Amino acid sequence: MTQDIRLSRRQMMGAGLALGGLSTLGLAGCAGVARGPSIGHVVVVGGGFGGATAARYLKMWGGSIEVTLIERGASFVSCPISNLVVGGFKRIEDVTRGYDGLKAMGIRVVQGEVSAIDASGRRVRLAGGGELAYDRLVLSPGIDFMWETVGGLQAAVDSGRVTHAWKAGPQTVALRRQLEAMPDGGVVAMSIPRAPYRCPPGPYERACLIAAYLKQSKPRSKLLVLDANPEIQSKKALFEKAWRDLYRGLIEYRPNAEVKEVSSGSGLVARTDFDDVKADVLNVIPPQRAGDLARSAGLLNMNSRWVGVDWLTLEATAAPGIHVLGDATFPAPAMPKSGHMANQHAKVAAAAIIALLEGKAVNPTPVVMNTCYSFITARDVVHVASVHQFDAAEGTFKPVPGSGGLSVAANQIEGRYALSWAENIWADMLAI
Ligand SMILES: Cc1cc2nc3c(=O)[nH]c(=O)nc-3n(C[C@H](O)[C@H](O)[C@H](O)COP(=O)(O)OP(=O)(O)OC[C@H]3O[C@@H](n4cnc5c(N)ncnc54)[C@H](O)[C@@H]3O)c2cc1C
């Protein structure tokens, strides 16, 4: 198979390709490419939980497949564990890892933004100039926000006065700094969008860890949780118990309180249908949809929000040949939008892509699983786990009856498991 790659000098240097100017070249001559005849070139866009795992497993299982990973960030910053950064119990460096492990495997890692996909020509275009041809394309672009659904929110976030902190990185640090700067006796308000959104228990974990910080350092303060949903979306009894036993008087939970508008003029105000909530620190988690690239590529065929996929190959139903993973997908029944699940999608897709490139049949009975830990305090943790088996009759994954489970109570052993889970999944996806 013939592939070509056209990248700017900066992108080539970032990818470890010592070539000048904008040029087109056959990949067989590039550093890090496996010896032996290539069975194809797979371009993976997005170096998060889904994309990095897919790149690694394509290379590990596919051997002579050429793999290019394109990621806009210089390093990977994990959302899991980032609520501990918000609470002041970890630093952002603790949840940041590099891509050197993937590079060492012979994967080309290009730092850049993919601005367009030419599906019929099987090429992706980079925002900084240059294009790459592919035989198969994997997209794991995560989520982007539906700013238009909350009046004033984008301007308030752009101005730095309000945070979302739902993509880990500078936003996480900004929210932490605002909490630190708030005087004792202040009001923190955080809002949760209607499901589905990334990480169902994540906002409730965040509430616990903000409350843990306030309890320890600013005990006269208050946390208002404005939930657009009628009730807590995951591990409900466990979060309710924590709020009752550990954070009574600190957390006030308001269900059916959808934030419709935000004002960040003289003071911070979140408007719901019933109230104008004034806050000293305002954290609004916006409604979400599949990442912008999936939208501009015309892949959002489920409620105009998510990408429908064929679960045996993870190919977008709107564009076979483009495999979409992780949060961007329209989920199978009871399948959460989680890093763990994105990692599992990636493995199903990697095995299927290798089979397709080799002209073999794909696995007809994949099984995936998920475990999601939530910190109740800096040390005490609860989990929920599930197993999902592909059901050929219905063409989708379904939860396996009797599988999975839920913690009985928060405990410190699971606190250690949660931190190990994070280290292990980062190692699994990034080859570190
Ligand atoms: C606070 C919080 C806590 C969480 N805790 C957990 C947890 O405990 N366990 C768990 O399993 N999950 C957790 N999650 C959910 C988890 O983070 C997501 O489900 C996971 O990141 C989804 O993986 P993904 O590959 O779909 O997207 P991401 O991991 O977001 O990766 C997408 C990547 O694509 C890149 N990208 C997007 N568009 C382009 C483009 N055009 N060009 C180049 N690069 C691009 C982005 O920069 C990003 O790196 C949590 C989420 C949050 C917000």
CSV table of C-alpha atoms and ligand atoms in Angstrom, one decimal:
chain,number,residue,atom,x,y,z
A,1,MET,CA,0.0,0.0,0.0
A,2,THR,CA,1.2,3.5,-0.7
A,3,GLN,CA,0.8,6.3,1.7
A,4,ASP,CA,2.0,9.8,1.7
A,5,ILE,CA,2.5,12.3,4.4
A,6,ARG,CA,2.7,16.1,4.0
A,7,LEU,CA,3.7,17.9,7.2
A,8,SER,CA,5.3,21.3,8.1
A,9,ARG,CA,8.9,21.3,9.3
A,10,ARG,CA,7.7,21.9,12.9
A,11,GLN,CA,5.3,19.0,12.8
A,12,MET,CA,8.0,16.7,11.3
A,13,MET,CA,10.4,17.6,14.0
A,14,GLY,CA,7.7,16.9,16.6
A,15,ALA,CA,7.1,13.6,15.0
A,16,GLY,CA,10.8,12.7,14.9
A,17,LEU,CA,11.0,13.1,11.2
A,18,ALA,CA,14.1,15.1,10.2
A,19,LEU,CA,12.9,16.6,6.9
A,20,GLY,CA,12.7,20.1,5.8
A,21,GLY,CA,9.9,22.2,4.3
A,22,LEU,CA,6.5,20.9,3.3
A,23,SER,CA,6.9,17.7,1.4
A,24,THR,CA,5.3,14.5,0.4
A,25,LEU,CA,7.1,11.3,1.1
A,26,GLY,CA,6.6,7.6,1.3
A,27,LEU,CA,6.4,6.4,4.9
A,28,ALA,CA,8.6,3.3,4.3
A,29,GLY,CA,11.7,5.5,4.6
A,30,CYS,CA,10.8,7.1,7.9
A,31,ALA,CA,12.5,6.5,11.2
A,32,GLY,CA,10.6,4.2,13.6
A,33,VAL,CA,8.6,2.4,10.8
A,34,ALA,CA,8.5,-1.4,11.3
A,35,ARG,CA,10.5,-3.5,8.8
A,36,GLY,CA,8.8,-5.8,6.4
A,37,PRO,CA,5.9,-5.0,4.1
A,38,SER,CA,3.4,-2.6,5.6
A,39,ILE,CA,-0.2,-3.8,5.7
A,40,GLY,CA,-1.5,-0.3,5.9
A,41,HIS,CA,-1.3,3.1,7.5
A,42,VAL,CA,-3.7,4.0,10.3
A,43,VAL,CA,-4.0,7.6,11.4
A,44,VAL,CA,-5.4,8.1,14.9
A,45,VAL,CA,-6.7,11.5,15.9
A,46,GLY,CA,-6.8,12.3,19.6
A,47,GLY,CA,-4.2,11.1,22.2
A,48,GLY,CA,-6.6,10.7,25.1
A,49,PHE,CA,-8.0,7.4,26.6
A,50,GLY,CA,-9.4,6.1,23.3
A,51,GLY,CA,-6.8,7.3,20.8
A,52,ALA,CA,-3.6,6.6,22.7
A,53,THR,CA,-4.8,3.1,23.5
A,54,ALA,CA,-5.8,2.4,19.9
A,55,ALA,CA,-2.4,3.6,18.6
A,56,ARG,CA,-0.6,1.5,21.1
A,57,TYR,CA,-2.6,-1.7,20.5
A,58,LEU,CA,-2.5,-1.3,16.7
A,59,LYS,CA,1.2,-1.2,16.8
A,60,MET,CA,1.6,-3.9,19.4
A,61,TRP,CA,-0.8,-6.4,17.8
A,62,GLY,CA,-0.4,-5.2,14.2
A,63,GLY,CA,3.4,-5.2,14.0
A,64,SER,CA,3.8,-4.1,10.4
A,65,ILE,CA,1.0,-1.6,10.5
A,66,GLU,CA,2.2,2.0,10.3
A,67,VAL,CA,0.6,4.1,13.0
A,68,THR,CA,0.4,7.9,13.2
A,69,LEU,CA,-1.1,9.6,16.3
A,70,ILE,CA,-2.1,13.2,16.0
A,71,GLU,CA,-2.8,15.1,19.2
A,72,ARG,CA,-3.2,18.8,19.7
A,73,GLY,CA,-1.7,18.8,23.2
A,74,ALA,CA,2.0,18.4,24.0
A,75,SER,CA,1.2,15.8,26.7
A,76,PHE,CA,-1.7,13.8,28.1
A,77,VAL,CA,-3.6,15.3,31.0
A,78,SER,CA,-5.9,12.9,32.7
A,79,CYS,CA,-9.5,13.8,33.7
A,80,PRO,CA,-9.6,10.8,36.1
A,81,ILE,CA,-7.9,11.9,39.4
A,82,SER,CA,-8.2,15.6,38.3
A,83,ASN,CA,-10.9,16.2,40.9
A,84,LEU,CA,-8.2,15.5,43.5
A,85,VAL,CA,-6.3,18.5,41.9
A,86,VAL,CA,-9.5,20.6,42.3
A,87,GLY,CA,-9.6,19.6,45.9
A,88,GLY,CA,-6.0,20.4,46.5
A,89,PHE,CA,-4.9,16.8,47.2
A,90,LYS,CA,-2.8,16.3,44.0
A,91,ARG,CA,-1.0,18.6,41.6
A,92,ILE,CA,-1.7,18.9,37.9
A,93,GLU,CA,1.8,17.3,37.2
A,94,ASP,CA,0.5,14.2,39.0
A,95,VAL,CA,-2.1,13.6,36.3
A,96,THR,CA,0.1,14.6,33.3
A,97,ARG,CA,2.1,12.1,31.3
A,98,GLY,CA,4.1,12.2,28.0
A,99,TYR,CA,3.9,10.4,24.7
A,100,ASP,CA,7.5,9.1,24.7
A,101,GLY,CA,6.5,5.5,25.4
A,102,LEU,CA,4.4,5.5,22.2
A,103,LYS,CA,7.2,7.1,20.2
A,104,ALA,CA,9.6,4.5,21.4
A,105,MET,CA,7.3,1.8,20.0
A,106,GLY,CA,7.6,3.3,16.5
A,107,ILE,CA,4.4,5.2,16.5
A,108,ARG,CA,4.7,8.6,14.8
A,109,VAL,CA,3.3,11.1,17.3
A,110,VAL,CA,2.5,14.4,15.6
A,111,GLN,CA,1.5,17.4,17.8
A,112,GLY,CA,-1.1,19.2,15.8
A,113,GLU,CA,-4.8,19.9,15.2
A,114,VAL,CA,-6.7,18.0,12.5
A,115,SER,CA,-8.9,20.6,10.9
A,116,ALA,CA,-10.7,18.5,8.2
A,117,ILE,CA,-11.2,15.0,7.0
A,118,ASP,CA,-11.5,14.1,3.3
A,119,ALA,CA,-13.2,10.7,3.7
A,120,SER,CA,-13.4,9.9,0.0
A,121,GLY,CA,-9.8,10.8,-0.6
A,122,ARG,CA,-8.8,9.2,2.7
A,123,ARG,CA,-6.8,12.1,3.9
A,124,VAL,CA,-6.7,14.4,7.0
A,125,ARG,CA,-5.7,18.0,6.9
A,126,LEU,CA,-3.7,19.7,9.7
A,127,ALA,CA,-4.6,23.2,10.9
A,128,GLY,CA,-1.0,24.2,10.7
A,129,GLY,CA,-0.7,23.1,7.1
A,130,GLY,CA,0.0,19.6,5.7
A,131,GLU,CA,-2.0,16.5,5.1
A,132,LEU,CA,-1.7,12.8,5.8
A,133,ALA,CA,-3.2,9.9,3.8
A,134,TYR,CA,-4.6,6.9,5.6
A,135,ASP,CA,-5.9,3.5,4.9
A,136,ARG,CA,-8.1,3.5,8.0
A,137,LEU,CA,-8.8,6.5,10.3
A,138,VAL,CA,-9.5,6.3,14.0
A,139,LEU,CA,-11.1,9.3,15.8
A,140,SER,CA,-11.2,9.7,19.5
A,141,PRO,CA,-11.8,13.4,19.8
A,142,GLY,CA,-13.7,13.3,23.2
A,143,ILE,CA,-16.3,15.9,23.8
A,144,ASP,CA,-16.9,19.5,23.0
A,145,PHE,CA,-19.4,21.8,24.7
A,146,MET,CA,-22.8,23.0,23.6
A,147,TRP,CA,-22.1,26.6,24.6
A,148,GLU,CA,-25.2,27.8,22.9
A,149,THR,CA,-27.4,26.1,25.5
A,150,VAL,CA,-26.3,28.3,28.4
A,151,GLY,CA,-26.5,32.0,27.8
A,152,GLY,CA,-23.4,34.0,28.6
A,153,LEU,CA,-21.3,30.9,29.5
A,154,GLN,CA,-18.7,30.9,26.8
A,155,ALA,CA,-17.9,34.6,27.4
A,156,ALA,CA,-17.7,34.0,31.2
A,157,VAL,CA,-15.4,31.0,30.7
A,158,ASP,CA,-13.3,32.9,28.1
A,159,SER,CA,-12.9,35.8,30.5
A,160,GLY,CA,-11.5,33.4,33.2
A,161,ARG,CA,-14.2,34.3,35.7
A,162,VAL,CA,-16.1,31.0,35.4
A,163,THR,CA,-14.7,27.5,34.9
A,164,HIS,CA,-15.9,24.3,33.4
A,165,ALA,CA,-12.8,22.1,34.4
A,166,TRP,CA,-14.4,19.3,32.4
A,167,LYS,CA,-11.3,18.9,30.2
A,168,ALA,CA,-8.3,18.5,32.5
A,169,GLY,CA,-5.5,21.0,32.2
A,170,PRO,CA,-5.5,24.8,32.7
A,171,GLN,CA,-9.2,24.8,33.6
A,172,THR,CA,-8.6,22.4,36.4
A,173,VAL,CA,-5.8,24.6,37.8
A,174,ALA,CA,-7.9,27.7,37.4
A,175,LEU,CA,-10.8,26.2,39.4
A,176,ARG,CA,-8.3,25.2,42.1
A,177,ARG,CA,-6.9,28.7,42.3
A,178,GLN,CA,-10.3,30.3,42.6
A,179,LEU,CA,-11.2,28.0,45.5
A,180,GLU,CA,-7.9,28.9,47.2
A,181,ALA,CA,-8.5,32.6,46.7
A,182,MET,CA,-12.1,32.5,48.0
A,183,PRO,CA,-12.4,33.7,51.6
A,184,ASP,CA,-13.8,31.5,54.4
A,185,GLY,CA,-17.6,32.0,54.4
A,186,GLY,CA,-17.8,32.1,50.6
A,187,VAL,CA,-20.3,30.3,48.3
A,188,VAL,CA,-19.1,27.9,45.6
A,189,ALA,CA,-21.8,26.9,43.1
A,190,MET,CA,-21.3,24.0,40.6
A,191,SER,CA,-23.7,22.8,38.0
A,192,ILE,CA,-24.3,19.5,36.3
A,193,PRO,CA,-25.8,19.2,32.9
A,194,ARG,CA,-28.6,16.8,31.9
A,195,ALA,CA,-27.3,13.3,31.2
A,196,PRO,CA,-25.7,12.1,29.0
A,197,TYR,CA,-22.4,13.7,29.7
A,198,ARG,CA,-18.8,12.6,30.2
A,199,CYS,CA,-18.3,10.5,33.4
A,200,PRO,CA,-21.7,10.2,35.1
A,201,PRO,CA,-20.3,10.1,38.8
A,202,GLY,CA,-17.6,12.7,38.1
A,203,PRO,CA,-19.6,15.8,39.2
A,204,TYR,CA,-20.7,14.2,42.4
A,205,GLU,CA,-17.0,13.2,43.1
A,206,ARG,CA,-16.1,16.8,42.5
A,207,ALA,CA,-18.7,18.0,45.0
A,208,CYS,CA,-17.2,15.7,47.6
A,209,LEU,CA,-13.7,16.8,47.0
A,210,ILE,CA,-14.6,20.5,47.0
A,211,ALA,CA,-16.5,19.9,50.2
A,212,ALA,CA,-13.5,18.1,51.7
A,213,TYR,CA,-11.3,21.1,51.0
A,214,LEU,CA,-13.9,23.5,52.4
A,215,LYS,CA,-14.4,21.4,55.5
A,216,GLN,CA,-10.7,21.3,56.2
A,217,SER,CA,-9.7,24.9,55.3
A,218,LYS,CA,-12.9,27.1,54.9
A,219,PRO,CA,-15.5,25.6,57.2
A,220,ARG,CA,-17.9,28.5,57.2
A,221,SER,CA,-18.3,28.2,53.4
A,222,LYS,CA,-21.0,26.5,51.4
A,223,LEU,CA,-21.2,24.4,48.2
A,224,LEU,CA,-24.4,24.6,46.1
A,225,VAL,CA,-24.8,21.7,43.6
A,226,LEU,CA,-27.2,22.7,40.9
A,227,ASP,CA,-28.2,19.5,39.1
A,228,ALA,CA,-30.2,19.6,35.8
A,229,ASN,CA,-31.1,16.0,36.5
A,230,PRO,CA,-33.9,14.9,38.8
A,231,GLU,CA,-31.5,12.9,40.9
A,232,ILE,CA,-27.8,11.9,41.4
A,233,GLN,CA,-26.9,10.0,38.2
A,234,SER,CA,-24.5,7.3,39.6
A,235,LYS,CA,-23.7,5.7,43.0
A,236,LYS,CA,-26.6,7.7,44.4
A,237,ALA,CA,-26.9,6.1,47.8
A,238,LEU,CA,-23.2,6.2,48.4
A,239,PHE,CA,-22.9,9.9,47.5
A,240,GLU,CA,-26.0,10.7,49.6
A,241,LYS,CA,-24.5,9.0,52.6
A,242,ALA,CA,-21.3,10.9,52.2
A,243,TRP,CA,-23.0,14.2,52.0
A,244,ARG,CA,-25.2,13.3,55.0
A,245,ASP,CA,-22.4,11.9,57.2
A,246,LEU,CA,-19.3,13.9,56.2
A,247,TYR,CA,-20.5,17.1,54.6
A,248,ARG,CA,-23.8,17.9,56.4
A,249,GLY,CA,-24.5,21.7,56.3
A,250,LEU,CA,-21.6,22.2,53.7
A,251,ILE,CA,-23.3,20.8,50.6
A,252,GLU,CA,-26.7,21.8,49.5
A,253,TYR,CA,-28.0,19.7,46.6
A,254,ARG,CA,-30.7,21.0,44.3
A,255,PRO,CA,-32.2,18.6,41.7
A,256,ASN,CA,-34.0,19.8,38.6
A,257,ALA,CA,-31.9,23.0,38.7
A,258,GLU,CA,-30.7,23.4,35.1
A,259,VAL,CA,-28.5,26.5,34.7
A,260,LYS,CA,-29.9,28.4,31.7
A,261,GLU,CA,-27.8,31.5,31.9
A,262,VAL,CA,-24.6,32.8,33.5
A,263,SER,CA,-23.7,36.4,34.3
A,264,SER,CA,-20.2,37.4,35.2
A,265,GLY,CA,-20.5,41.2,35.4
A,266,SER,CA,-20.1,42.7,38.9
A,267,GLY,CA,-20.8,39.3,40.6
A,268,LEU,CA,-21.2,35.8,39.5
A,269,VAL,CA,-24.8,34.6,39.0
A,270,ALA,CA,-26.1,31.3,37.7
A,271,ARG,CA,-29.8,31.5,36.5
A,272,THR,CA,-32.2,28.5,36.7
A,273,ASP,CA,-35.9,28.6,36.0
A,274,PHE,CA,-36.5,29.1,39.8
A,275,ASP,CA,-33.5,31.1,41.1
A,276,ASP,CA,-30.7,33.5,40.6
A,277,VAL,CA,-27.8,31.8,42.5
A,278,LYS,CA,-25.0,34.2,43.5
A,279,ALA,CA,-21.6,32.6,44.0
A,280,ASP,CA,-18.0,33.6,44.8
A,281,VAL,CA,-16.8,30.7,42.7
A,282,LEU,CA,-18.9,29.3,39.8
A,283,ASN,CA,-18.1,26.0,38.1
A,284,VAL,CA,-20.5,25.2,35.3
A,285,ILE,CA,-20.2,21.8,33.6
A,286,PRO,CA,-21.7,22.6,30.2
A,287,PRO,CA,-23.9,20.2,28.1
A,288,GLN,CA,-21.8,18.1,25.8
A,289,ARG,CA,-21.7,16.5,22.4
A,290,ALA,CA,-19.1,14.6,20.4
A,291,GLY,CA,-15.9,16.6,19.6
A,292,ASP,CA,-15.9,19.3,16.9
A,293,LEU,CA,-14.0,17.2,14.4
A,294,ALA,CA,-16.6,14.5,14.4
A,295,ARG,CA,-19.2,17.1,13.9
A,296,SER,CA,-17.4,18.9,11.0
A,297,ALA,CA,-16.9,15.5,9.4
A,298,GLY,CA,-20.7,14.9,9.4
A,299,LEU,CA,-20.6,11.9,11.7
A,300,LEU,CA,-23.2,13.1,14.3
A,301,ASN,CA,-26.1,11.0,13.3
A,302,MET,CA,-27.5,10.3,16.8
A,303,ASN,CA,-29.6,13.2,18.1
A,304,SER,CA,-27.3,15.5,16.2
A,305,ARG,CA,-25.0,15.0,19.2
A,306,TRP,CA,-23.2,11.7,19.1
A,307,VAL,CA,-21.7,9.3,16.6
A,308,GLY,CA,-23.5,6.1,15.9
A,309,VAL,CA,-21.1,3.2,15.5
A,310,ASP,CA,-21.0,-0.4,14.4
A,311,TRP,CA,-20.0,-2.1,17.7
A,312,LEU,CA,-18.0,-4.9,16.0
A,313,THR,CA,-15.6,-2.5,14.4
A,314,LEU,CA,-16.4,0.9,15.9
A,315,GLU,CA,-16.8,2.3,12.4
A,316,ALA,CA,-19.1,5.3,12.2
A,317,THR,CA,-22.4,4.3,10.7
A,318,ALA,CA,-22.3,7.6,8.7
A,319,ALA,CA,-18.8,6.8,7.3
A,320,PRO,CA,-17.5,3.3,7.2
A,321,GLY,CA,-13.7,3.3,7.2
A,322,ILE,CA,-13.7,5.9,10.0
A,323,HIS,CA,-13.6,4.3,13.4
A,324,VAL,CA,-14.9,6.4,16.3
A,325,LEU,CA,-14.1,5.7,20.0
A,326,GLY,CA,-14.9,6.9,23.5
A,327,ASP,CA,-17.0,9.7,24.6
A,328,ALA,CA,-17.9,10.8,21.1
A,329,THR,CA,-20.0,7.6,20.5
A,330,PHE,CA,-23.7,7.2,21.1
A,331,PRO,CA,-23.4,4.6,23.9
A,332,ALA,CA,-24.8,1.1,23.9
A,333,PRO,CA,-27.4,0.5,26.7
A,334,ALA,CA,-25.9,1.2,30.2
A,335,MET,CA,-22.5,1.9,28.7
A,336,PRO,CA,-20.9,4.9,30.5
A,337,LYS,CA,-18.8,7.7,28.9
A,338,SER,CA,-15.6,6.9,30.7
A,339,GLY,CA,-11.9,6.6,30.2
A,340,HIS,CA,-12.0,3.0,31.0
A,341,MET,CA,-14.7,2.4,28.4
A,342,ALA,CA,-12.8,4.4,25.8
A,343,ASN,CA,-9.8,2.2,26.4
A,344,GLN,CA,-11.9,-0.9,25.8
A,345,HIS,CA,-13.5,0.6,22.6
A,346,ALA,CA,-9.9,1.1,21.4
A,347,LYS,CA,-8.9,-2.5,21.9
A,348,VAL,CA,-12.0,-3.8,20.0
A,349,ALA,CA,-11.3,-1.3,17.2
A,350,ALA,CA,-7.6,-2.1,17.0
A,351,ALA,CA,-8.3,-5.9,16.7
A,352,ALA,CA,-11.0,-5.2,14.1
A,353,ILE,CA,-8.8,-2.9,12.0
A,354,ILE,CA,-5.9,-5.4,12.0
A,355,ALA,CA,-8.3,-8.1,10.9
A,356,LEU,CA,-9.8,-5.9,8.2
A,357,LEU,CA,-6.4,-4.9,6.8
A,358,GLU,CA,-5.4,-8.5,6.8
A,359,GLY,CA,-8.6,-9.5,5.0
A,360,LYS,CA,-9.8,-11.6,7.9
A,361,ALA,CA,-13.1,-11.8,9.8
A,362,VAL,CA,-13.5,-9.5,12.8
A,363,ASN,CA,-14.2,-11.0,16.3
A,364,PRO,CA,-18.0,-11.6,16.3
A,365,THR,CA,-18.3,-11.7,20.2
A,366,PRO,CA,-16.3,-8.9,21.8
A,367,VAL,CA,-16.7,-8.3,25.6
A,368,VAL,CA,-15.8,-5.0,27.3
A,369,MET,CA,-15.9,-3.9,30.9
A,370,ASN,CA,-15.8,-0.8,33.0
A,371,THR,CA,-14.7,0.2,36.5
A,372,CYS,CA,-15.2,3.7,37.7
A,373,TYR,CA,-13.8,4.8,41.1
A,374,SER,CA,-15.0,8.0,42.9
A,375,PHE,CA,-13.2,9.7,45.7
A,376,ILE,CA,-15.5,10.6,48.6
A,377,THR,CA,-12.7,12.1,50.6
A,378,ALA,CA,-9.0,12.4,49.7
A,379,ARG,CA,-8.6,8.8,50.7
A,380,ASP,CA,-12.0,7.0,50.8
A,381,VAL,CA,-13.3,5.7,47.5
A,382,VAL,CA,-16.3,3.8,46.1
A,383,HIS,CA,-16.5,2.0,42.7
A,384,VAL,CA,-19.0,0.8,40.2
A,385,ALA,CA,-18.2,-1.9,37.7
A,386,SER,CA,-19.9,-3.5,34.7
A,387,VAL,CA,-19.3,-6.1,31.9
A,388,HIS,CA,-20.9,-5.7,28.5
A,389,GLN,CA,-21.2,-8.5,25.9
A,390,PHE,CA,-21.9,-7.9,22.2
A,391,ASP,CA,-25.4,-9.3,21.4
A,392,ALA,CA,-25.5,-10.3,17.7
A,393,ALA,CA,-29.3,-10.4,17.5
A,394,GLU,CA,-29.6,-6.7,18.7
A,395,GLY,CA,-26.3,-5.6,17.1
A,396,THR,CA,-25.2,-3.8,20.3
A,397,PHE,CA,-23.3,-4.4,23.6
A,398,LYS,CA,-25.6,-5.3,26.5
A,399,PRO,CA,-24.7,-5.6,30.2
A,400,VAL,CA,-24.1,-9.2,31.3
A,401,PRO,CA,-26.7,-10.1,33.9
A,402,GLY,CA,-25.2,-10.5,37.4
A,403,SER,CA,-21.9,-9.1,36.4
A,404,GLY,CA,-20.2,-6.0,37.8
A,405,GLY,CA,-20.9,-4.5,41.2
A,406,LEU,CA,-21.0,-1.5,43.5
A,407,SER,CA,-19.1,-0.8,46.7
A,408,VAL,CA,-20.9,-1.4,50.0
A,409,ALA,CA,-19.3,1.7,51.6
A,410,ALA,CA,-16.5,4.1,51.0
A,411,ASN,CA,-13.2,2.7,52.2
A,412,GLN,CA,-9.4,3.4,52.0
A,413,ILE,CA,-8.5,0.1,50.4
A,414,GLU,CA,-10.4,1.2,47.3
A,415,GLY,CA,-8.6,4.5,47.6
A,416,ARG,CA,-5.4,2.6,46.9
A,417,TYR,CA,-7.0,0.6,44.1
A,418,ALA,CA,-8.2,3.8,42.5
A,419,LEU,CA,-4.8,5.4,42.4
A,420,SER,CA,-3.4,2.0,41.0
A,421,TRP,CA,-6.1,1.9,38.5
A,422,ALA,CA,-5.1,5.3,37.2
A,423,GLU,CA,-1.4,4.4,37.0
A,424,ASN,CA,-2.2,1.2,35.3
A,425,ILE,CA,-4.5,2.6,32.7
A,426,TRP,CA,-2.0,5.4,31.9
A,427,ALA,CA,0.7,2.8,31.5
A,428,ASP,CA,-1.6,0.7,29.3
A,429,MET,CA,-2.5,3.5,26.9
A,430,LEU,CA,0.8,5.3,26.8
A,431,ALA,CA,3.3,2.4,27.0
A,432,ILE,CA,5.0,3.8,30.1
B,1,LIG,C1,-13.5,15.3,36.3
B,1,LIG,C2,-13.5,14.0,35.5
B,1,LIG,C3,-13.2,12.8,36.2
B,1,LIG,C4,-13.3,11.6,35.5
B,1,LIG,N1,-13.0,10.5,36.1
B,1,LIG,C5,-13.0,9.3,35.4
B,1,LIG,C6,-12.7,8.1,36.1
B,1,LIG,O1,-12.4,8.1,37.3
B,1,LIG,N2,-12.7,6.9,35.4
B,1,LIG,C7,-13.0,6.9,34.0
B,1,LIG,O2,-12.9,5.9,33.4
B,1,LIG,N3,-13.3,8.1,33.4
B,1,LIG,C8,-13.3,9.3,34.1
B,1,LIG,N4,-13.6,10.4,33.4
B,1,LIG,C9,-14.1,10.4,32.0
B,1,LIG,C10,-12.9,10.3,31.0
B,1,LIG,O3,-12.0,11.4,31.2
B,1,LIG,C11,-13.4,10.3,29.6
B,1,LIG,O4,-14.5,9.4,29.4
B,1,LIG,C12,-12.3,10.0,28.6
B,1,LIG,O5,-11.3,11.0,28.6
B,1,LIG,C13,-12.8,9.7,27.2
B,1,LIG,O6,-11.7,9.4,26.3
B,1,LIG,P1,-11.7,9.9,24.8
B,1,LIG,O7,-10.6,9.3,24.1
B,1,LIG,O8,-13.1,9.8,24.3
B,1,LIG,O9,-11.5,11.5,25.0
B,1,LIG,P2,-10.3,12.3,25.6
B,1,LIG,O10,-9.6,11.5,26.6
B,1,LIG,O11,-10.8,13.6,26.0
B,1,LIG,O12,-9.3,12.5,24.4
B,1,LIG,C14,-9.6,13.3,23.3
B,1,LIG,C15,-8.3,13.9,22.8
B,1,LIG,O13,-8.5,14.3,21.4
B,1,LIG,C16,-7.7,15.5,21.2
B,1,LIG,N5,-8.3,16.1,20.1
B,1,LIG,C17,-9.7,16.4,19.9
B,1,LIG,N6,-9.9,17.0,18.7
B,1,LIG,C18,-8.7,17.0,18.1
B,1,LIG,C19,-8.2,17.4,16.8
B,1,LIG,N7,-9.1,18.0,15.9
B,1,LIG,N8,-6.9,17.3,16.5
B,1,LIG,C20,-6.0,16.8,17.4
B,1,LIG,N9,-6.4,16.4,18.6
B,1,LIG,C21,-7.7,16.5,19.0
B,1,LIG,C22,-7.9,16.2,22.6
B,1,LIG,O14,-6.8,17.2,22.7
B,1,LIG,C23,-7.8,15.1,23.6
B,1,LIG,O15,-6.5,14.8,24.0
B,1,LIG,C24,-13.6,11.7,34.1
B,1,LIG,C25,-13.9,12.9,33.4
B,1,LIG,C26,-13.8,14.0,34.1
B,1,LIG,C27,-14.1,15.3,33.4
